[in-house]
Amino acid sequence: MFRWYRETGPAERRTFWACLGGWSLDALDVQMFSLAIPALIATFGLSRSDAGLIGAVTLVAAAFGGWIGGFLSDRLGRVRALQITVLWFAVSTFLAAFAQSFTQLLALKLLQGIGFGAEWAAGAVLMAEAIRPEHRGKALGAVQGGWAIGWGAAVLLSTLAFSCLEPEVAWRALFACGLAPALFILYLRRSVPEPARPRTAAAVPAHAGPLAIFSPGLRRATVIGALLGLGAHGGFHALFTWLPTYLSAERGTSVLGTGLYLAIIIASFGLGCLVAGGLVDRLGRRRTVALFAGGCMALVVLYLLVPIDGTVLLLLGAPLGFCAAGIPASLAALFSELFPSGLRGTGMGFCYNAGRLASAALPLGVGLLSEICGLGPAIGLFALAAYGLVLLAVGLLPDARSGGALLPQTPR
């Protein structure tokens, strides 16, 4: 599974570890929110709809942040853009620890979302250009697995904080830990080289702006990519924004019990990213995404819409986390091959994060619908709709084992 790593050079390896670290720390900061929802509801007297609104605002901000971050990586350079975005989301997460009202928390989560979306765009395009094409899918899948590392770290910190501190203090301590990623910038500055731009980058005018990805030669790729991003993010956020609350409020699990359920899902998520990366290079982007989307739909039905006992719920967490990983782990390799180098950051940032913009309604929708039909059915219905959209978008994509352009590489 890791033979490809031994075939890479020193610069490729340093870039890999930098992007893996950045994405893991990004996940650490972002996943803290879903784990702190019950405490935030108690501290500020929020409804589930209010909590869903915070999640929605974060995703909307991430959508714009990703587009901006991708554009900056095309203009300022991949490594420099990554440094800026890591610092942004670290500081904004830290400041959220001192929020004194719902409005303040909402504003700070908006700022965090901008950095969150921008970091993925800068890091993904850096990896796509630094790693040789035959290993691109495996490397990007492994980097996406860093989400499981950060997610797991967030669960561990959350379990520790809420076991040792009062809830109204614990969530603040948790958010304060979000400043740690700022130290990561030192490694980026010293160890990671800026990838050389290929000559094809000259085909894109230097003055091309963020809207150049909607030019006639690239418009279809951009729209299909955005639909795919919508389904991928919609399914993930509908499921995992509310899952800790579902386990504790609907299934009655304790703090330690919820941590165990999530640990199984997270470990399986990391494995799913690694396997998906290998399948992307073997089966092609389209088949891999469709395979995982179909698995997600079947497991959502079993996990949330069919009455099962706690033991079966625990066992199903492994395949659920595994399948949920496969779609996002495949997107970076797919999107990187739809756009020319001079617009690659902008295109990847838009497609991946445009999905967040539309999917921002899903956490809010789950919160609203849960007050009518219960949290489990609300999560399940929204997740099924999102993964169904993934299958639809995948049907519009070409099947390629090593990528390739969906449309001409040079915008007209």
mmCIF file of C-alpha atoms in Angstrom:
data_model
loop_
_atom_site.group_PDB
_atom_site.id
_atom_site.type_symbol
_atom_site.label_atom_id
_atom_site.label_comp_id
_atom_site.label_asym_id
_atom_site.label_seq_id
_atom_site.Cartn_x
_atom_site.Cartn_y
_atom_site.Cartn_z
ATOM 1 C CA MET A 1 0.000 0.000 0.000
ATOM 2 C CA PHE A 2 2.945 2.336 0.697
ATOM 3 C CA ARG A 3 5.365 1.123 -1.967
ATOM 4 C CA TRP A 4 4.696 4.305 -3.915
ATOM 5 C CA TYR A 5 6.197 6.317 -1.042
ATOM 6 C CA ARG A 6 9.560 4.584 -1.403
ATOM 7 C CA GLU A 7 9.638 5.589 -5.066
ATOM 8 C CA THR A 8 9.308 9.309 -4.313
ATOM 9 C CA GLY A 9 12.157 11.769 -3.930
ATOM 10 C CA PRO A 10 13.085 13.904 -0.890
ATOM 11 C CA ALA A 11 11.185 16.999 -2.074
ATOM 12 C CA GLU A 12 8.071 14.940 -2.778
ATOM 13 C CA ARG A 13 8.227 13.390 0.680
ATOM 14 C CA ARG A 14 8.622 16.722 2.459
ATOM 15 C CA THR A 15 5.685 18.104 0.508
ATOM 16 C CA PHE A 16 3.614 15.033 1.372
ATOM 17 C CA TRP A 17 4.256 15.388 5.105
ATOM 18 C CA ALA A 18 3.590 19.119 4.977
ATOM 19 C CA CYS A 19 0.212 18.674 3.289
ATOM 20 C CA LEU A 20 -0.689 15.738 5.527
ATOM 21 C CA GLY A 21 0.137 17.805 8.588
ATOM 22 C CA GLY A 22 -1.769 20.843 7.381
ATOM 23 C CA TRP A 23 -4.905 18.850 6.582
ATOM 24 C CA SER A 24 -4.734 16.951 9.891
ATOM 25 C CA LEU A 25 -4.507 20.176 11.864
ATOM 26 C CA ASP A 26 -7.307 21.658 9.786
ATOM 27 C CA ALA A 27 -9.491 18.667 10.699
ATOM 28 C CA LEU A 28 -8.547 19.025 14.366
ATOM 29 C CA ASP A 29 -9.842 22.583 14.468
ATOM 30 C CA VAL A 30 -12.994 21.955 12.430
ATOM 31 C CA GLN A 31 -14.151 18.744 14.139
ATOM 32 C CA MET A 32 -13.984 20.379 17.552
ATOM 33 C CA PHE A 33 -17.261 22.125 16.781
ATOM 34 C CA SER A 34 -19.376 18.999 16.258
ATOM 35 C CA LEU A 35 -17.991 17.539 19.480
ATOM 36 C CA ALA A 36 -18.784 20.731 21.403
ATOM 37 C CA ILE A 37 -22.363 21.188 20.133
ATOM 38 C CA PRO A 38 -24.095 19.863 23.306
ATOM 39 C CA ALA A 39 -21.975 22.173 25.498
ATOM 40 C CA LEU A 40 -22.548 25.162 23.213
ATOM 41 C CA ILE A 41 -26.299 24.545 23.310
ATOM 42 C CA ALA A 42 -26.173 24.575 27.120
ATOM 43 C CA THR A 43 -23.830 27.584 27.417
ATOM 44 C CA PHE A 44 -25.670 29.934 25.069
ATOM 45 C CA GLY A 45 -29.167 28.454 25.348
ATOM 46 C CA LEU A 46 -29.209 27.475 21.666
ATOM 47 C CA SER A 47 -31.752 25.394 19.800
ATOM 48 C CA ARG A 48 -30.652 22.683 17.399
ATOM 49 C CA SER A 49 -31.519 25.065 14.589
ATOM 50 C CA ASP A 50 -29.125 27.659 16.041
ATOM 51 C CA ALA A 51 -26.357 25.055 16.235
ATOM 52 C CA GLY A 52 -27.117 24.028 12.665
ATOM 53 C CA LEU A 53 -26.866 27.668 11.597
ATOM 54 C CA ILE A 54 -23.321 27.875 12.980
ATOM 55 C CA GLY A 55 -22.372 24.806 10.956
ATOM 56 C CA ALA A 56 -24.031 26.254 7.878
ATOM 57 C CA VAL A 57 -22.253 29.616 8.174
ATOM 58 C CA THR A 58 -18.908 27.837 8.555
ATOM 59 C CA LEU A 59 -19.512 25.867 5.367
ATOM 60 C CA VAL A 60 -20.604 28.950 3.397
ATOM 61 C CA ALA A 61 -17.460 30.761 4.502
ATOM 62 C CA ALA A 62 -15.362 27.701 3.591
ATOM 63 C CA ALA A 63 -16.819 27.741 0.090
ATOM 64 C CA PHE A 64 -15.667 31.305 -0.543
ATOM 65 C CA GLY A 65 -12.415 30.679 1.303
ATOM 66 C CA GLY A 66 -11.604 27.725 -0.926
ATOM 67 C CA TRP A 67 -12.152 29.719 -4.095
ATOM 68 C CA ILE A 68 -10.051 32.584 -2.738
ATOM 69 C CA GLY A 69 -7.354 30.228 -1.431
ATOM 70 C CA GLY A 70 -7.082 28.487 -4.783
ATOM 71 C CA PHE A 71 -6.826 31.806 -6.597
ATOM 72 C CA LEU A 72 -4.111 32.990 -4.179
ATOM 73 C CA SER A 73 -2.149 29.799 -4.742
ATOM 74 C CA ASP A 74 -2.178 30.540 -8.488
ATOM 75 C CA ARG A 75 -0.985 34.099 -7.899
ATOM 76 C CA LEU A 76 1.256 33.980 -4.803
ATOM 77 C CA GLY A 77 2.527 30.417 -5.046
ATOM 78 C CA ARG A 78 1.329 27.158 -3.508
ATOM 79 C CA VAL A 79 3.530 27.127 -0.399
ATOM 80 C CA ARG A 80 3.031 30.766 0.510
ATOM 81 C CA ALA A 81 -0.750 30.430 0.184
ATOM 82 C CA LEU A 82 -0.654 27.351 2.434
ATOM 83 C CA GLN A 83 1.234 29.282 5.116
ATOM 84 C CA ILE A 84 -1.284 32.117 5.084
ATOM 85 C CA THR A 85 -4.310 29.832 5.280
ATOM 86 C CA VAL A 86 -2.930 27.682 8.122
ATOM 87 C CA LEU A 87 -2.276 30.788 10.209
ATOM 88 C CA TRP A 88 -5.755 32.137 9.446
ATOM 89 C CA PHE A 89 -7.740 29.122 10.628
ATOM 90 C CA ALA A 90 -5.504 28.555 13.677
ATOM 91 C CA VAL A 91 -5.942 32.080 15.011
ATOM 92 C CA SER A 92 -9.691 32.199 14.324
ATOM 93 C CA THR A 93 -10.266 28.883 16.137
ATOM 94 C CA PHE A 94 -8.308 30.140 19.128
ATOM 95 C CA LEU A 95 -10.308 33.370 19.280
ATOM 96 C CA ALA A 96 -13.564 31.377 19.270
ATOM 97 C CA ALA A 97 -12.634 30.120 22.735
ATOM 98 C CA PHE A 98 -13.335 33.601 24.103
ATOM 99 C CA ALA A 99 -16.768 34.108 22.496
ATOM 100 C CA GLN A 100 -19.244 35.611 24.957
ATOM 101 C CA SER A 101 -22.408 35.322 22.870
ATOM 102 C CA PHE A 102 -23.990 33.379 20.057
ATOM 103 C CA THR A 103 -23.342 36.280 17.663
ATOM 104 C CA GLN A 104 -19.639 36.413 18.498
ATOM 105 C CA LEU A 105 -19.275 32.659 18.092
ATOM 106 C CA LEU A 106 -21.075 32.820 14.740
ATOM 107 C CA ALA A 107 -18.733 35.548 13.481
ATOM 108 C CA LEU A 108 -15.594 33.703 14.579
ATOM 109 C CA LYS A 109 -16.763 30.441 13.037
ATOM 110 C CA LEU A 110 -17.295 32.367 9.799
ATOM 111 C CA LEU A 111 -13.656 33.493 9.896
ATOM 112 C CA GLN A 112 -12.514 29.960 10.677
ATOM 113 C CA GLY A 113 -14.484 28.657 7.722
ATOM 114 C CA ILE A 114 -12.662 30.981 5.321
ATOM 115 C CA GLY A 115 -9.296 29.605 6.419
ATOM 116 C CA PHE A 116 -10.572 26.024 6.469
ATOM 117 C CA GLY A 117 -11.680 26.114 2.851
ATOM 118 C CA ALA A 118 -8.610 27.996 1.673
ATOM 119 C CA GLU A 119 -6.181 25.550 3.300
ATOM 120 C CA TRP A 120 -7.532 22.559 1.403
ATOM 121 C CA ALA A 121 -7.265 24.350 -1.929
ATOM 122 C CA ALA A 122 -3.676 25.468 -1.367
ATOM 123 C CA GLY A 123 -2.528 22.113 -0.017
ATOM 124 C CA ALA A 124 -4.297 19.960 -2.612
ATOM 125 C CA VAL A 125 -2.916 21.798 -5.623
ATOM 126 C CA LEU A 126 0.564 21.767 -4.036
ATOM 127 C CA MET A 127 0.380 17.970 -3.689
ATOM 128 C CA ALA A 128 -1.079 17.472 -7.150
ATOM 129 C CA GLU A 129 1.868 19.282 -8.744
ATOM 130 C CA ALA A 130 4.624 17.969 -6.474
ATOM 131 C CA ILE A 131 3.836 14.232 -6.782
ATOM 132 C CA ARG A 132 4.467 12.353 -10.015
ATOM 133 C CA PRO A 133 1.257 11.440 -11.922
ATOM 134 C CA GLU A 134 1.435 7.658 -11.444
ATOM 135 C CA HIS A 135 1.298 8.100 -7.662
ATOM 136 C CA ARG A 136 -0.981 11.135 -7.528
ATOM 137 C CA GLY A 137 -4.149 9.312 -6.478
ATOM 138 C CA LYS A 138 -2.422 7.278 -3.761
ATOM 139 C CA ALA A 139 -0.590 10.285 -2.337
ATOM 140 C CA LEU A 140 -3.649 12.530 -2.315
ATOM 141 C CA GLY A 141 -5.733 9.741 -0.784
ATOM 142 C CA ALA A 142 -3.171 9.336 1.977
ATOM 143 C CA VAL A 143 -3.182 13.085 2.628
ATOM 144 C CA GLN A 144 -6.982 13.032 2.830
ATOM 145 C CA GLY A 145 -6.530 10.337 5.479
ATOM 146 C CA GLY A 146 -5.007 13.070 7.600
ATOM 147 C CA TRP A 147 -8.582 14.140 8.269
ATOM 148 C CA ALA A 148 -8.945 10.984 10.375
ATOM 149 C CA ILE A 149 -5.801 11.902 12.313
ATOM 150 C CA GLY A 150 -7.081 15.368 13.137
ATOM 151 C CA TRP A 151 -10.577 14.075 13.798
ATOM 152 C CA GLY A 152 -9.211 11.430 16.154
ATOM 153 C CA ALA A 153 -7.092 14.009 17.951
ATOM 154 C CA ALA A 154 -10.183 16.196 18.363
ATOM 155 C CA VAL A 155 -12.116 13.276 19.873
ATOM 156 C CA LEU A 156 -9.285 12.516 22.299
ATOM 157 C CA LEU A 157 -8.971 16.157 23.344
ATOM 158 C CA SER A 158 -12.740 16.445 23.652
ATOM 159 C CA THR A 159 -13.011 13.305 25.779
ATOM 160 C CA LEU A 160 -10.228 14.583 28.026
ATOM 161 C CA ALA A 161 -11.635 18.104 28.290
ATOM 162 C CA PHE A 162 -15.228 17.085 29.012
ATOM 163 C CA SER A 163 -14.121 14.394 31.469
ATOM 164 C CA CYS A 164 -11.937 16.761 33.506
ATOM 165 C CA LEU A 165 -13.693 20.129 33.189
ATOM 166 C CA GLU A 166 -17.186 21.522 33.453
ATOM 167 C CA PRO A 167 -18.869 21.664 30.020
ATOM 168 C CA GLU A 168 -18.966 25.488 29.917
ATOM 169 C CA VAL A 169 -15.183 25.539 30.443
ATOM 170 C CA ALA A 170 -14.286 22.410 28.489
ATOM 171 C CA TRP A 171 -15.392 23.682 25.071
ATOM 172 C CA ARG A 172 -13.365 26.870 25.535
ATOM 173 C CA ALA A 173 -10.263 24.870 26.425
ATOM 174 C CA LEU A 174 -10.878 22.712 23.361
ATOM 175 C CA PHE A 175 -11.068 25.686 20.997
ATOM 176 C CA ALA A 176 -7.997 27.273 22.600
ATOM 177 C CA CYS A 177 -5.975 24.234 21.509
ATOM 178 C CA GLY A 178 -6.736 25.291 17.948
ATOM 179 C CA LEU A 179 -3.821 27.717 17.996
ATOM 180 C CA ALA A 180 -1.343 24.833 17.783
ATOM 181 C CA PRO A 181 -1.356 24.633 13.961
ATOM 182 C CA ALA A 182 0.249 28.095 13.787
ATOM 183 C CA LEU A 183 3.552 26.481 14.820
ATOM 184 C CA PHE A 184 3.354 24.298 11.721
ATOM 185 C CA ILE A 185 4.180 27.307 9.541
ATOM 186 C CA LEU A 186 7.825 27.094 10.649
ATOM 187 C CA TYR A 187 8.131 23.671 9.021
ATOM 188 C CA LEU A 188 6.476 24.902 5.848
ATOM 189 C CA ARG A 189 8.871 27.838 5.518
ATOM 190 C CA ARG A 190 12.011 25.753 6.002
ATOM 191 C CA SER A 191 11.297 22.421 4.352
ATOM 192 C CA VAL A 192 8.806 22.640 1.496
ATOM 193 C CA PRO A 193 9.898 23.852 -1.962
ATOM 194 C CA GLU A 194 7.567 25.613 -4.358
ATOM 195 C CA PRO A 195 6.777 23.208 -7.251
ATOM 196 C CA ALA A 196 8.034 24.244 -10.664
ATOM 197 C CA ARG A 197 5.287 25.482 -12.965
ATOM 198 C CA PRO A 198 5.033 23.499 -16.220
ATOM 199 C CA ARG A 199 5.295 25.325 -19.516
ATOM 200 C CA THR A 200 1.585 24.791 -20.142
ATOM 201 C CA ALA A 201 0.929 27.334 -17.412
ATOM 202 C CA ALA A 202 1.919 29.989 -19.922
ATOM 203 C CA ALA A 203 -1.219 29.177 -21.894
ATOM 204 C CA VAL A 204 -3.277 30.917 -19.221
ATOM 205 C CA PRO A 205 -3.149 34.730 -19.338
ATOM 206 C CA ALA A 206 -1.410 36.286 -16.348
ATOM 207 C CA HIS A 207 -4.402 38.543 -15.759
ATOM 208 C CA ALA A 208 -6.906 35.650 -15.638
ATOM 209 C CA GLY A 209 -9.206 36.137 -12.674
ATOM 210 C CA PRO A 210 -11.271 33.738 -10.545
ATOM 211 C CA LEU A 211 -14.059 33.678 -13.160
ATOM 212 C CA ALA A 212 -11.760 32.285 -15.866
ATOM 213 C CA ILE A 213 -12.819 28.754 -14.872
ATOM 214 C CA PHE A 214 -16.237 29.594 -16.359
ATOM 215 C CA SER A 215 -14.792 30.261 -19.811
ATOM 216 C CA PRO A 216 -16.329 28.138 -22.615
ATOM 217 C CA GLY A 217 -13.505 25.587 -22.588
ATOM 218 C CA LEU A 218 -13.778 24.878 -18.867
ATOM 219 C CA ARG A 219 -17.378 25.686 -17.939
ATOM 220 C CA ARG A 220 -18.712 22.129 -18.122
ATOM 221 C CA ALA A 221 -15.852 20.756 -16.030
ATOM 222 C CA THR A 222 -16.443 23.456 -13.427
ATOM 223 C CA VAL A 223 -20.196 22.823 -13.160
ATOM 224 C CA ILE A 224 -19.886 19.025 -12.925
ATOM 225 C CA GLY A 225 -17.085 19.376 -10.392
ATOM 226 C CA ALA A 226 -19.212 21.705 -8.270
ATOM 227 C CA LEU A 227 -22.123 19.218 -8.299
ATOM 228 C CA LEU A 228 -19.796 16.441 -7.234
ATOM 229 C CA GLY A 229 -18.425 18.617 -4.453
ATOM 230 C CA LEU A 230 -21.969 19.401 -3.308
ATOM 231 C CA GLY A 231 -22.899 15.738 -2.985
ATOM 232 C CA ALA A 232 -19.643 14.767 -1.304
ATOM 233 C CA HIS A 233 -19.743 17.555 1.269
ATOM 234 C CA GLY A 234 -23.465 17.377 1.763
ATOM 235 C CA GLY A 235 -23.320 13.704 2.671
ATOM 236 C CA PHE A 236 -20.341 14.083 4.977
ATOM 237 C CA HIS A 237 -21.607 17.129 6.853
ATOM 238 C CA ALA A 238 -25.187 15.868 7.125
ATOM 239 C CA LEU A 239 -23.800 12.750 8.767
ATOM 240 C CA PHE A 240 -20.916 13.870 10.903
ATOM 241 C CA THR A 241 -21.909 17.347 12.079
ATOM 242 C CA TRP A 242 -24.787 15.802 14.013
ATOM 243 C CA LEU A 243 -23.540 12.259 14.677
ATOM 244 C CA PRO A 244 -22.024 12.950 18.143
ATOM 245 C CA THR A 245 -25.283 14.616 19.188
ATOM 246 C CA TYR A 246 -27.303 11.705 17.760
ATOM 247 C CA LEU A 247 -25.246 9.167 19.695
ATOM 248 C CA SER A 248 -25.523 11.049 22.987
ATOM 249 C CA ALA A 249 -29.047 12.489 22.742
ATOM 250 C CA GLU A 250 -30.886 9.809 20.743
ATOM 251 C CA ARG A 251 -28.934 6.669 21.640
ATOM 252 C CA GLY A 252 -28.068 7.682 25.213
ATOM 253 C CA THR A 253 -24.342 6.972 25.014
ATOM 254 C CA SER A 254 -21.969 8.461 27.593
ATOM 255 C CA VAL A 255 -19.005 10.699 26.808
ATOM 256 C CA LEU A 256 -16.696 7.662 26.773
ATOM 257 C CA GLY A 257 -19.241 5.614 24.827
ATOM 258 C CA THR A 258 -19.596 8.284 22.171
ATOM 259 C CA GLY A 259 -15.814 8.451 21.960
ATOM 260 C CA LEU A 260 -15.664 4.674 21.325
ATOM 261 C CA TYR A 261 -18.266 4.814 18.556
ATOM 262 C CA LEU A 262 -16.447 7.724 16.920
ATOM 263 C CA ALA A 263 -13.042 6.081 17.317
ATOM 264 C CA ILE A 264 -14.209 3.110 15.244
ATOM 265 C CA ILE A 265 -15.651 5.382 12.545
ATOM 266 C CA ILE A 266 -12.534 7.556 12.458
ATOM 267 C CA ALA A 267 -10.077 4.665 12.234
ATOM 268 C CA SER A 268 -12.122 3.207 9.389
ATOM 269 C CA PHE A 269 -12.252 6.621 7.711
ATOM 270 C CA GLY A 270 -8.453 6.780 7.657
ATOM 271 C CA LEU A 271 -8.230 3.275 6.180
ATOM 272 C CA GLY A 272 -10.860 4.181 3.604
ATOM 273 C CA CYS A 273 -8.787 7.142 2.416
ATOM 274 C CA LEU A 274 -5.742 4.938 1.868
ATOM 275 C CA VAL A 275 -7.708 2.268 0.002
ATOM 276 C CA ALA A 276 -9.535 4.857 -2.111
ATOM 277 C CA GLY A 277 -6.231 6.424 -3.143
ATOM 278 C CA GLY A 278 -5.046 3.072 -4.482
ATOM 279 C CA LEU A 279 -8.347 2.353 -6.231
ATOM 280 C CA VAL A 280 -8.318 5.768 -7.909
ATOM 281 C CA ASP A 281 -5.077 4.871 -9.687
ATOM 282 C CA ARG A 282 -6.241 1.302 -10.496
ATOM 283 C CA LEU A 283 -9.962 1.556 -11.303
ATOM 284 C CA GLY A 284 -10.173 5.187 -12.366
ATOM 285 C CA ARG A 285 -11.704 8.230 -10.688
ATOM 286 C CA ARG A 286 -15.296 7.643 -11.795
ATOM 287 C CA ARG A 287 -15.631 3.976 -10.772
ATOM 288 C CA THR A 288 -14.002 4.588 -7.405
ATOM 289 C CA VAL A 289 -16.303 7.463 -6.448
ATOM 290 C CA ALA A 290 -19.420 5.558 -7.597
ATOM 291 C CA LEU A 291 -18.406 2.491 -5.606
ATOM 292 C CA PHE A 292 -18.026 4.430 -2.376
ATOM 293 C CA ALA A 293 -21.179 6.508 -2.919
ATOM 294 C CA GLY A 294 -23.283 3.382 -3.345
ATOM 295 C CA GLY A 295 -21.783 1.928 -0.179
ATOM 296 C CA CYS A 296 -22.571 5.114 1.740
ATOM 297 C CA MET A 297 -26.219 5.050 0.710
ATOM 298 C CA ALA A 298 -26.700 1.453 1.814
ATOM 299 C CA LEU A 299 -24.991 2.021 5.154
ATOM 300 C CA VAL A 300 -26.881 5.240 5.916
ATOM 301 C CA VAL A 301 -30.131 3.303 5.602
ATOM 302 C CA LEU A 302 -28.913 0.579 7.962
ATOM 303 C CA TYR A 303 -27.253 2.930 10.449
ATOM 304 C CA LEU A 304 -29.923 5.601 10.803
ATOM 305 C CA LEU A 305 -33.222 4.484 9.270
ATOM 306 C CA VAL A 306 -33.493 0.856 10.417
ATOM 307 C CA PRO A 307 -34.008 0.053 14.134
ATOM 308 C CA ILE A 308 -30.845 -1.695 15.387
ATOM 309 C CA ASP A 309 -29.361 -2.316 18.803
ATOM 310 C CA GLY A 310 -26.221 -0.730 20.179
ATOM 311 C CA THR A 311 -23.914 -3.636 19.308
ATOM 312 C CA VAL A 312 -24.903 -3.637 15.639
ATOM 313 C CA LEU A 313 -24.627 0.165 15.596
ATOM 314 C CA LEU A 314 -21.079 -0.151 16.895
ATOM 315 C CA LEU A 315 -20.146 -2.756 14.273
ATOM 316 C CA LEU A 316 -21.656 -0.755 11.408
ATOM 317 C CA GLY A 317 -19.509 2.240 12.337
ATOM 318 C CA ALA A 318 -16.489 0.623 10.661
ATOM 319 C CA PRO A 319 -17.939 0.237 7.145
ATOM 320 C CA LEU A 320 -19.721 3.603 7.454
ATOM 321 C CA GLY A 321 -16.495 5.446 8.186
ATOM 322 C CA PHE A 322 -14.677 3.466 5.474
ATOM 323 C CA CYS A 323 -17.186 4.296 2.726
ATOM 324 C CA ALA A 324 -17.588 7.930 3.817
ATOM 325 C CA ALA A 325 -13.847 8.398 3.260
ATOM 326 C CA GLY A 326 -13.700 7.186 -0.312
ATOM 327 C CA ILE A 327 -15.443 10.104 -1.988
ATOM 328 C CA PRO A 328 -13.437 13.035 -0.531
ATOM 329 C CA ALA A 329 -10.228 11.001 -0.845
ATOM 330 C CA SER A 330 -10.796 10.765 -4.607
ATOM 331 C CA LEU A 331 -11.762 14.361 -5.338
ATOM 332 C CA ALA A 332 -8.356 16.043 -5.251
ATOM 333 C CA ALA A 333 -6.889 13.704 -7.876
ATOM 334 C CA LEU A 334 -9.987 14.080 -10.035
ATOM 335 C CA PHE A 335 -10.253 17.862 -9.819
ATOM 336 C CA SER A 336 -6.528 18.461 -10.349
ATOM 337 C CA GLU A 337 -6.783 16.950 -13.827
ATOM 338 C CA LEU A 338 -9.717 19.040 -15.020
ATOM 339 C CA PHE A 339 -7.876 22.377 -15.182
ATOM 340 C CA PRO A 340 -4.649 23.792 -16.672
ATOM 341 C CA SER A 341 -1.825 24.610 -14.272
ATOM 342 C CA GLY A 342 -2.364 28.370 -14.304
ATOM 343 C CA LEU A 343 -5.960 27.900 -13.151
ATOM 344 C CA ARG A 344 -5.578 24.630 -11.253
ATOM 345 C CA GLY A 345 -5.717 26.154 -7.793
ATOM 346 C CA THR A 346 -8.721 28.305 -8.681
ATOM 347 C CA GLY A 347 -10.575 25.415 -10.298
ATOM 348 C CA MET A 348 -9.855 22.889 -7.559
ATOM 349 C CA GLY A 349 -10.677 25.398 -4.855
ATOM 350 C CA PHE A 350 -13.976 26.296 -6.473
ATOM 351 C CA CYS A 351 -15.211 22.777 -7.267
ATOM 352 C CA TYR A 352 -14.306 21.301 -3.903
ATOM 353 C CA ASN A 353 -15.657 24.224 -1.920
ATOM 354 C CA ALA A 354 -18.658 25.220 -4.033
ATOM 355 C CA GLY A 355 -20.142 22.018 -2.668
ATOM 356 C CA ARG A 356 -19.727 23.425 0.808
ATOM 357 C CA LEU A 357 -21.683 26.531 -0.148
ATOM 358 C CA ALA A 358 -24.791 24.610 -1.172
ATOM 359 C CA SER A 359 -24.306 21.834 1.389
ATOM 360 C CA ALA A 360 -24.248 24.465 4.140
ATOM 361 C CA ALA A 361 -28.031 24.176 4.171
ATOM 362 C CA LEU A 362 -27.850 20.509 5.163
ATOM 363 C CA PRO A 363 -26.701 20.838 8.818
ATOM 364 C CA LEU A 364 -29.333 23.545 9.261
ATOM 365 C CA GLY A 365 -31.909 21.408 7.469
ATOM 366 C CA VAL A 366 -31.107 18.435 9.676
ATOM 367 C CA GLY A 367 -31.595 20.575 12.759
ATOM 368 C CA LEU A 368 -34.968 21.830 11.536
ATOM 369 C CA LEU A 369 -36.259 18.467 10.316
ATOM 370 C CA SER A 370 -35.098 16.716 13.505
ATOM 371 C CA GLU A 371 -37.649 18.718 15.467
ATOM 372 C CA ILE A 372 -40.370 17.066 13.351
ATOM 373 C CA CYS A 373 -39.241 13.486 12.728
ATOM 374 C CA GLY A 374 -36.270 12.938 15.063
ATOM 375 C CA LEU A 375 -32.550 13.352 14.556
ATOM 376 C CA GLY A 376 -31.747 9.911 13.087
ATOM 377 C CA PRO A 377 -34.282 10.043 10.222
ATOM 378 C CA ALA A 378 -33.377 13.692 9.501
ATOM 379 C CA ILE A 379 -29.687 12.874 9.141
ATOM 380 C CA GLY A 380 -30.437 9.808 7.032
ATOM 381 C CA LEU A 381 -32.746 11.523 4.556
ATOM 382 C CA PHE A 382 -30.376 14.423 3.868
ATOM 383 C CA ALA A 383 -27.356 12.117 3.577
ATOM 384 C CA LEU A 384 -29.155 9.862 1.076
ATOM 385 C CA ALA A 385 -30.080 12.835 -1.100
ATOM 386 C CA ALA A 386 -26.490 14.073 -1.095
ATOM 387 C CA TYR A 387 -24.905 10.739 -2.005
ATOM 388 C CA GLY A 388 -27.516 10.278 -4.729
ATOM 389 C CA LEU A 389 -26.271 13.544 -6.241
ATOM 390 C CA VAL A 390 -22.725 12.151 -6.189
ATOM 391 C CA LEU A 391 -23.832 9.224 -8.336
ATOM 392 C CA LEU A 392 -25.562 11.592 -10.752
ATOM 393 C CA ALA A 393 -22.492 13.818 -11.114
ATOM 394 C CA VAL A 394 -20.176 10.831 -11.519
ATOM 395 C CA GLY A 395 -22.295 9.660 -14.431
ATOM 396 C CA LEU A 396 -21.348 12.857 -16.284
ATOM 397 C CA LEU A 397 -17.607 12.368 -15.840
ATOM 398 C CA PRO A 398 -15.244 10.459 -18.141
ATOM 399 C CA ASP A 399 -13.623 7.334 -16.721
ATOM 400 C CA ALA A 400 -9.846 7.577 -16.662
ATOM 401 C CA ARG A 401 -7.320 5.505 -14.728
ATOM 402 C CA SER A 402 -4.755 8.279 -14.624
ATOM 403 C CA GLY A 403 -7.023 11.277 -14.957
ATOM 404 C CA GLY A 404 -6.982 13.416 -18.034
ATOM 405 C CA ALA A 405 -8.853 16.479 -19.078
ATOM 406 C CA LEU A 406 -12.616 16.510 -19.219
ATOM 407 C CA LEU A 407 -12.462 19.404 -21.665
ATOM 408 C CA PRO A 408 -9.674 21.249 -23.496
ATOM 409 C CA GLN A 409 -6.971 22.370 -21.093
ATOM 410 C CA THR A 410 -6.722 25.891 -22.399
ATOM 411 C CA PRO A 411 -9.652 28.262 -21.828
ATOM 412 C CA ARG A 412 -10.781 30.003 -24.991
#
